[in-house]
GROMACS .gro file of C-alpha atoms in nm:
model
  300
    1PRO     CA    1  -0.002  -0.004  -0.002
    2VAL     CA    2   0.102   0.362  -0.057
    3ARG     CA    3   0.176   0.565   0.254
    4SER     CA    4   0.233   0.944   0.275
    5TRP     CA    5   0.337   1.213   0.540
    6GLN     CA    6   0.300   1.588   0.549
    7LEU     CA    7   0.649   1.714   0.639
    8GLY     CA    8   0.653   2.101   0.646
    9GLY     CA    9   0.456   2.120   0.328
   10ILE     CA   10   0.649   1.845   0.154
   11VAL     CA   11   0.453   1.533   0.065
   12VAL     CA   12   0.649   1.208   0.089
   13LYS     CA   13   0.504   0.890  -0.070
   14LYS     CA   14   0.649   0.551  -0.038
   15LYS     CA   15   0.546   0.234  -0.207
   16PHE     CA   16   0.754  -0.025  -0.032
   17HIS     CA   17   0.689  -0.158   0.322
   18GLY     CA   18   1.057  -0.239   0.372
   19LEU     CA   19   1.158   0.125   0.317
   20PHE     CA   20   0.872   0.243   0.543
   21ALA     CA   21   0.995   0.006   0.821
   22LEU     CA   22   1.341   0.152   0.787
   23LEU     CA   23   1.219   0.511   0.830
   24ARG     CA   24   1.030   0.418   1.145
   25LYS     CA   25   1.353   0.305   1.304
   26ILE     CA   26   1.496   0.663   1.292
   27SER     CA   27   1.553   0.803   1.643
   28LEU     CA   28   1.317   1.062   1.777
   29ALA     CA   29   1.597   1.316   1.792
   30THR     CA   30   1.679   1.272   1.424
   31TRP     CA   31   1.315   1.303   1.336
   32LYS     CA   32   1.294   1.636   1.527
   33ILE     CA   33   1.595   1.763   1.341
   34ILE     CA   34   1.438   1.677   1.006
   35THR     CA   35   1.102   1.831   1.102
   36GLY     CA   36   1.274   2.140   1.246
   37SER     CA   37   1.469   2.202   0.918
   38ALA     CA   38   1.142   2.176   0.725
   39SER     CA   39   0.985   2.433   0.955
   40VAL     CA   40   1.279   2.672   0.893
   41LEU     CA   41   1.233   2.633   0.517
   42LEU     CA   42   0.866   2.709   0.566
   43GLY     CA   43   0.945   3.029   0.764
   44VAL     CA   44   1.181   3.153   0.497
   45ALA     CA   45   0.910   3.100   0.241
   46ILE     CA   46   0.670   3.305   0.452
   47LEU     CA   47   0.919   3.599   0.484
   48VAL     CA   48   0.988   3.602   0.112
   49ALA     CA   49   0.612   3.614   0.057
   50ALA     CA   50   0.580   3.906   0.292
   51GLY     CA   51   0.860   4.094   0.114
   52MET     CA   52   0.694   4.043  -0.222
   53SER     CA   53   0.376   4.179  -0.067
   54GLU     CA   54   0.561   4.497   0.049
   55VAL     CA   55   0.712   4.537  -0.299
   56ARG     CA   56   0.371   4.506  -0.458
   57GLN     CA   57   0.237   4.775  -0.229
   58GLY     CA   58   0.490   5.023  -0.366
   59ILE     CA   59   0.346   4.974  -0.718
   60PRO     CA   60   0.059   5.196  -0.824
   61GLY     CA   61  -0.263   4.997  -0.802
   62GLY     CA   62  -0.109   4.740  -0.566
   63PRO     CA   63  -0.251   4.642  -0.232
   64GLN     CA   64  -0.213   4.902   0.048
   65PRO     CA   65  -0.153   4.847   0.421
   66ALA     CA   66  -0.445   4.761   0.639
   67HIS     CA   67  -0.372   5.070   0.862
   68ALA     CA   68  -0.174   5.381   0.797
   69ALA     CA   69  -0.094   5.695   1.009
   70ASN     CA   70  -0.317   5.983   0.903
   71VAL     CA   71  -0.052   6.243   0.839
   72GLY     CA   72  -0.202   6.409   0.523
   73GLY     CA   73   0.030   6.223   0.276
   74SER     CA   74   0.177   5.897   0.180
   75VAL     CA   75   0.351   5.672   0.434
   76SER     CA   76   0.612   5.401   0.411
   77ASN     CA   77   0.469   5.097   0.245
   78VAL     CA   78   0.487   4.844   0.523
   79ALA     CA   79   0.304   4.510   0.488
   80TYR     CA   80   0.129   4.438   0.812
   81SER     CA   81  -0.222   4.395   0.941
   82GLY     CA   82  -0.333   4.611   1.239
   83THR     CA   83  -0.595   4.472   1.475
   84THR     CA   84  -0.677   4.782   1.687
   85LYS     CA   85  -0.756   5.147   1.619
   86ASN     CA   86  -0.435   5.255   1.802
   87ASP     CA   87  -0.200   5.075   1.558
   88VAL     CA   88   0.038   5.319   1.374
   89VAL     CA   89   0.311   5.294   1.121
   90VAL     CA   90   0.654   5.447   1.216
   91ALA     CA   91   0.888   5.501   0.919
   92ALA     CA   92   1.198   5.705   0.832
   93GLY     CA   93   1.147   6.023   0.626
   94ALA     CA   94   1.285   6.363   0.531
   95VAL     CA   95   1.150   6.712   0.632
   96ASP     CA   96   1.238   7.019   0.431
   97VAL     CA   97   1.144   7.390   0.414
   98ASP     CA   98   1.052   7.612   0.126
   99GLY     CA   99   1.371   7.704  -0.054
  100GLY     CA  100   1.578   7.448   0.143
  101THR     CA  101   1.821   7.498   0.430
  102VAL     CA  102   2.100   7.755   0.391
  103PRO     CA  103   2.477   7.684   0.431
  104LEU     CA  104   2.652   7.985   0.594
  105ALA     CA  105   3.022   8.092   0.615
  106PRO     CA  106   3.196   8.432   0.685
  107ARG     CA  107   3.309   8.632   0.382
  108SER     CA  108   3.636   8.724   0.554
  109SER     CA  109   3.928   8.515   0.685
  110GLY     CA  110   4.066   8.517   1.040
  111MET     CA  111   4.049   8.337   1.367
  112VAL     CA  112   3.730   8.245   1.533
  113ILE     CA  113   3.697   8.419   1.869
  114GLN     CA  114   3.334   8.368   1.957
  115ILE     CA  115   3.032   8.150   1.863
  116PRO     CA  116   2.731   8.300   2.051
  117VAL     CA  117   2.482   8.038   1.929
  118GLN     CA  118   2.415   7.665   1.974
  119GLU     CA  119   2.266   7.400   1.753
  120GLY     CA  120   1.885   7.401   1.769
  121GLN     CA  121   1.876   7.762   1.885
  122PRO     CA  122   1.623   8.002   1.723
  123VAL     CA  123   1.775   8.334   1.607
  124LYS     CA  124   1.648   8.662   1.467
  125LYS     CA  125   1.769   8.837   1.151
  126GLY     CA  126   2.102   9.003   1.215
  127ASP     CA  127   2.191   8.804   1.524
  128ALA     CA  128   2.565   8.716   1.539
  129ILE     CA  129   2.646   8.351   1.475
  130VAL     CA  130   3.023   8.338   1.431
  131VAL     CA  131   3.261   8.624   1.524
  132LEU     CA  132   3.620   8.646   1.389
  133ASP     CA  133   3.915   8.844   1.526
  134SER     CA  134   3.880   9.201   1.377
  135VAL     CA  135   4.168   9.394   1.525
  136MET     CA  136   4.338   9.452   1.179
  137ALA     CA  137   4.004   9.526   1.024
  138LYS     CA  138   3.936   9.800   1.272
  139LEU     CA  139   4.281   9.952   1.216
  140GLN     CA  140   4.213   9.959   0.841
  141VAL     CA  141   3.889  10.141   0.907
  142GLU     CA  142   4.067  10.405   1.109
  143GLN     CA  143   4.327  10.451   0.838
  144ALA     CA  144   4.052  10.488   0.580
  145GLU     CA  145   3.874  10.740   0.796
  146ALA     CA  146   4.198  10.946   0.830
  147ALA     CA  147   4.246  10.933   0.449
  148VAL     CA  148   3.892  11.063   0.399
  149LYS     CA  149   3.961  11.359   0.634
  150GLU     CA  150   4.287  11.446   0.454
  151ALA     CA  151   4.121  11.428   0.115
  152GLY     CA  152   3.842  11.661   0.245
  153VAL     CA  153   4.106  11.912   0.352
  154GLN     CA  154   4.274  11.898   0.010
  155LEU     CA  155   3.936  11.958  -0.154
  156LEU     CA  156   3.876  12.262   0.053
  157ARG     CA  157   4.215  12.399  -0.037
  158ALA     CA  158   4.148  12.342  -0.395
  159GLN     CA  159   3.814  12.514  -0.382
  160GLU     CA  160   3.958  12.807  -0.187
  161GLY     CA  161   4.247  12.831  -0.433
  162ALA     CA  162   4.000  12.850  -0.725
  163ARG     CA  163   3.817  13.133  -0.553
  164ASN     CA  164   4.145  13.321  -0.478
  165HIS     CA  165   4.283  13.256  -0.822
  166ARG     CA  166   4.068  13.524  -0.987
  167PHE     CA  167   4.185  13.793  -0.747
  168LYS     CA  168   4.544  13.673  -0.798
  169ILE     CA  169   4.513  13.723  -1.175
  170GLU     CA  170   4.376  14.083  -1.122
  171GLN     CA  171   4.660  14.153  -0.893
  172LEU     CA  172   4.915  14.038  -1.140
  173LYS     CA  173   4.756  14.243  -1.419
  174GLN     CA  174   4.780  14.550  -1.199
  175SER     CA  175   5.140  14.470  -1.124
  176VAL     CA  176   5.217  14.446  -1.494
  177ILE     CA  177   5.045  14.786  -1.555
  178ALA     CA  178   5.239  14.950  -1.266
  179ALA     CA  179   5.570  14.807  -1.367
  180THR     CA  180   5.511  14.907  -1.736
  181SER     CA  181   5.435  15.259  -1.622
  182ARG     CA  182   5.744  15.291  -1.411
  183LEU     CA  183   5.945  15.146  -1.699
  184GLN     CA  184   5.813  15.404  -1.941
  185SER     CA  185   5.898  15.677  -1.689
  186ALA     CA  186   6.251  15.547  -1.648
  187GLU     CA  187   6.294  15.524  -2.020
  188ARG     CA  188   6.197  15.889  -2.062
  189GLN     CA  189   6.430  15.998  -1.780
  190THR     CA  190   6.724  15.796  -1.920
  191ASN     CA  191   6.666  15.938  -2.271
  192LYS     CA  192   6.652  16.284  -2.132
  193LEU     CA  193   6.977  16.246  -1.936
  194GLU     CA  194   7.147  16.106  -2.242
  195ALA     CA  195   7.040  16.403  -2.451
  196LEU     CA  196   7.164  16.652  -2.186
  197ARG     CA  197   7.506  16.493  -2.134
  198PRO     CA  198   7.692  16.672  -2.421
  199LYS     CA  199   7.534  17.010  -2.360
  200GLU     CA  200   7.488  17.051  -1.984
  201GLY     CA  201   7.748  16.810  -1.862
  202VAL     CA  202   7.536  16.560  -1.683
  203ALA     CA  203   7.732  16.360  -1.443
  204GLU     CA  204   7.829  16.015  -1.570
  205GLU     CA  205   7.724  15.860  -1.240
  206THR     CA  206   7.370  16.004  -1.261
  207PHE     CA  207   7.330  15.875  -1.619
  208LEU     CA  208   7.457  15.527  -1.529
  209SER     CA  209   7.227  15.510  -1.228
  210ALA     CA  210   6.929  15.592  -1.454
  211LYS     CA  211   7.030  15.317  -1.693
  212ASP     CA  212   7.052  15.063  -1.413
  213GLN     CA  213   6.705  15.158  -1.283
  214LEU     CA  214   6.569  15.127  -1.635
  215ALA     CA  215   6.712  14.776  -1.667
  216GLU     CA  216   6.568  14.677  -1.325
  217LEU     CA  217   6.226  14.796  -1.430
  218GLN     CA  218   6.250  14.616  -1.760
  219ALA     CA  219   6.322  14.300  -1.563
  220MET     CA  220   6.024  14.355  -1.333
  221VAL     CA  221   5.792  14.408  -1.621
  222ARG     CA  222   5.917  14.086  -1.778
  223ILE     CA  223   5.871  13.885  -1.456
  224SER     CA  224   5.520  14.031  -1.394
  225LYS     CA  225   5.411  13.934  -1.747
  226GLU     CA  226   5.547  13.579  -1.708
  227GLN     CA  227   5.362  13.540  -1.371
  228LEU     CA  228   5.035  13.667  -1.525
  229ALA     CA  229   5.071  13.424  -1.818
  230GLU     CA  230   5.134  13.133  -1.578
  231ALA     CA  231   4.835  13.222  -1.363
  232GLU     CA  232   4.603  13.259  -1.659
  233SER     CA  233   4.715  12.914  -1.797
  234LEU     CA  234   4.635  12.742  -1.474
  235ASN     CA  235   4.294  12.568  -1.473
  236THR     CA  236   4.192  12.568  -1.110
  237GLN     CA  237   3.874  12.376  -1.187
  238LEU     CA  238   4.085  12.080  -1.283
  239LEU     CA  239   4.253  12.097  -0.951
  240VAL     CA  240   3.912  12.108  -0.781
  241GLN     CA  241   3.794  11.804  -0.978
  242SER     CA  242   4.113  11.616  -0.896
  243ALA     CA  243   4.060  11.680  -0.527
  244GLU     CA  244   3.693  11.565  -0.560
  245VAL     CA  245   3.806  11.243  -0.726
  246ALA     CA  246   4.057  11.184  -0.455
  247GLU     CA  247   3.802  11.234  -0.181
  248THR     CA  248   3.556  11.001  -0.356
  249ALA     CA  249   3.829  10.730  -0.381
  250ALA     CA  250   3.907  10.777  -0.015
  251ARG     CA  251   3.539  10.737   0.081
  252SER     CA  252   3.519  10.422  -0.131
  253LYS     CA  253   3.816  10.275   0.048
  254LEU     CA  254   3.652  10.360   0.375
  255ALA     CA  255   3.329  10.180   0.267
  256ILE     CA  256   3.536   9.876   0.173
  257ALA     CA  257   3.717   9.877   0.504
  258ARG     CA  258   3.392   9.899   0.692
  259GLU     CA  259   3.236   9.620   0.491
  260ASN     CA  260   3.539   9.401   0.558
  261LEU     CA  261   3.500   9.477   0.929
  262ALA     CA  262   3.126   9.382   0.910
  263ASN     CA  263   3.218   9.058   0.732
  264HIS     CA  264   3.418   8.942   1.032
  265THR     CA  265   3.077   8.874   1.201
  266LEU     CA  266   2.857   8.604   1.042
  267THR     CA  267   2.494   8.705   1.108
  268ALA     CA  268   2.163   8.532   1.049
  269PRO     CA  269   2.018   8.626   0.709
  270SER     CA  270   1.666   8.595   0.843
  271ASP     CA  271   1.467   8.459   1.135
  272GLY     CA  272   1.530   8.092   1.164
  273THR     CA  273   1.705   7.812   1.354
  274ILE     CA  274   2.066   7.697   1.376
  275LEU     CA  275   2.078   7.339   1.264
  276ARG     CA  276   2.446   7.261   1.269
  277VAL     CA  277   2.770   7.435   1.377
  278GLN     CA  278   3.082   7.299   1.217
  279VAL     CA  279   3.349   7.534   1.350
  280GLY     CA  280   3.513   7.598   1.687
  281VAL     CA  281   3.669   7.889   1.877
  282GLY     CA  282   4.031   7.932   1.784
  283GLN     CA  283   4.002   7.780   1.442
  284ILE     CA  284   4.179   7.981   1.162
  285LEU     CA  285   3.958   8.031   0.858
  286GLY     CA  286   4.104   8.083   0.516
  287ALA     CA  287   3.989   8.264   0.201
  288GLU     CA  288   3.801   7.951   0.077
  289MET     CA  289   3.604   7.751   0.332
  290PRO     CA  290   3.320   7.502   0.330
  291PRO     CA  291   2.990   7.594   0.499
  292LEU     CA  292   3.046   7.635   0.872
  293VAL     CA  293   2.679   7.668   0.983
  294TRP     CA  294   2.365   7.510   0.847
  295PHE     CA  295   2.069   7.745   0.890
  296CYS     CA  296   1.695   7.673   0.854
  297PRO     CA  297   1.489   7.989   0.778
  298ASP     CA  298   1.142   8.030   0.920
  299LYS     CA  299   0.954   7.922   0.612
  300PRO     CA  300   0.675   7.669   0.542
   0.00000   0.00000   0.00000
């Protein structure tokens, strides 16, 4: 007769009584091992089936979990069957904000001397996050401020010189007129003495003195005319414009120095929360650096 046994889902059929008798002589321990191995195989088959069920749930139109947490969106596709109303699904996920989180780093180099915030701390726009050593930056600001003052003084001098230049030209013109008049008078006197010398016996010393005075006046007239020509050729407006440009440049350098000083303090770009601080006090920061602080703005 044919005999059969159900061993972990495996049907065994035997046709011969002799073989059946041999199997019955197997010890009970050996039989437990055989049946235990079959149970393990059955368990593996059940896990594989559960995994396939979870994969199918991730496919549109596939079966969905019996229960899911009501969070207003999709949940992790976990194959399980809840039995009570308190059952929930706990799964790993990602939370983001509109525009994403923001990596922050100072725009200047230097040594970190203060970190007035901690991870998880809410901050307001403009709050200090990382402070760098700013001694040299402050000195550069002071130098730039002094340069602006000096440029301002030079501009005032140029403007004052432009106003006085008109009066100077008028004075030089009058000097030329006066020197020319005296020269003409000396020329007449010298010519007169020269004419009287043969007739009235004008002393030679008197005549020579008149000639010397004439030569002196001629030199004075020449110098006055040269000074007038030089003054008239001078464009004082160009000097004023040059002084204005120098002052503008000095103010620009001051603005750069102040901006550099401000960059030694990393501030919050908006209201938000400090997520991660990846720098420590005493650390030297170079010109190029990775994000030192991860910042989450207050957005949806």
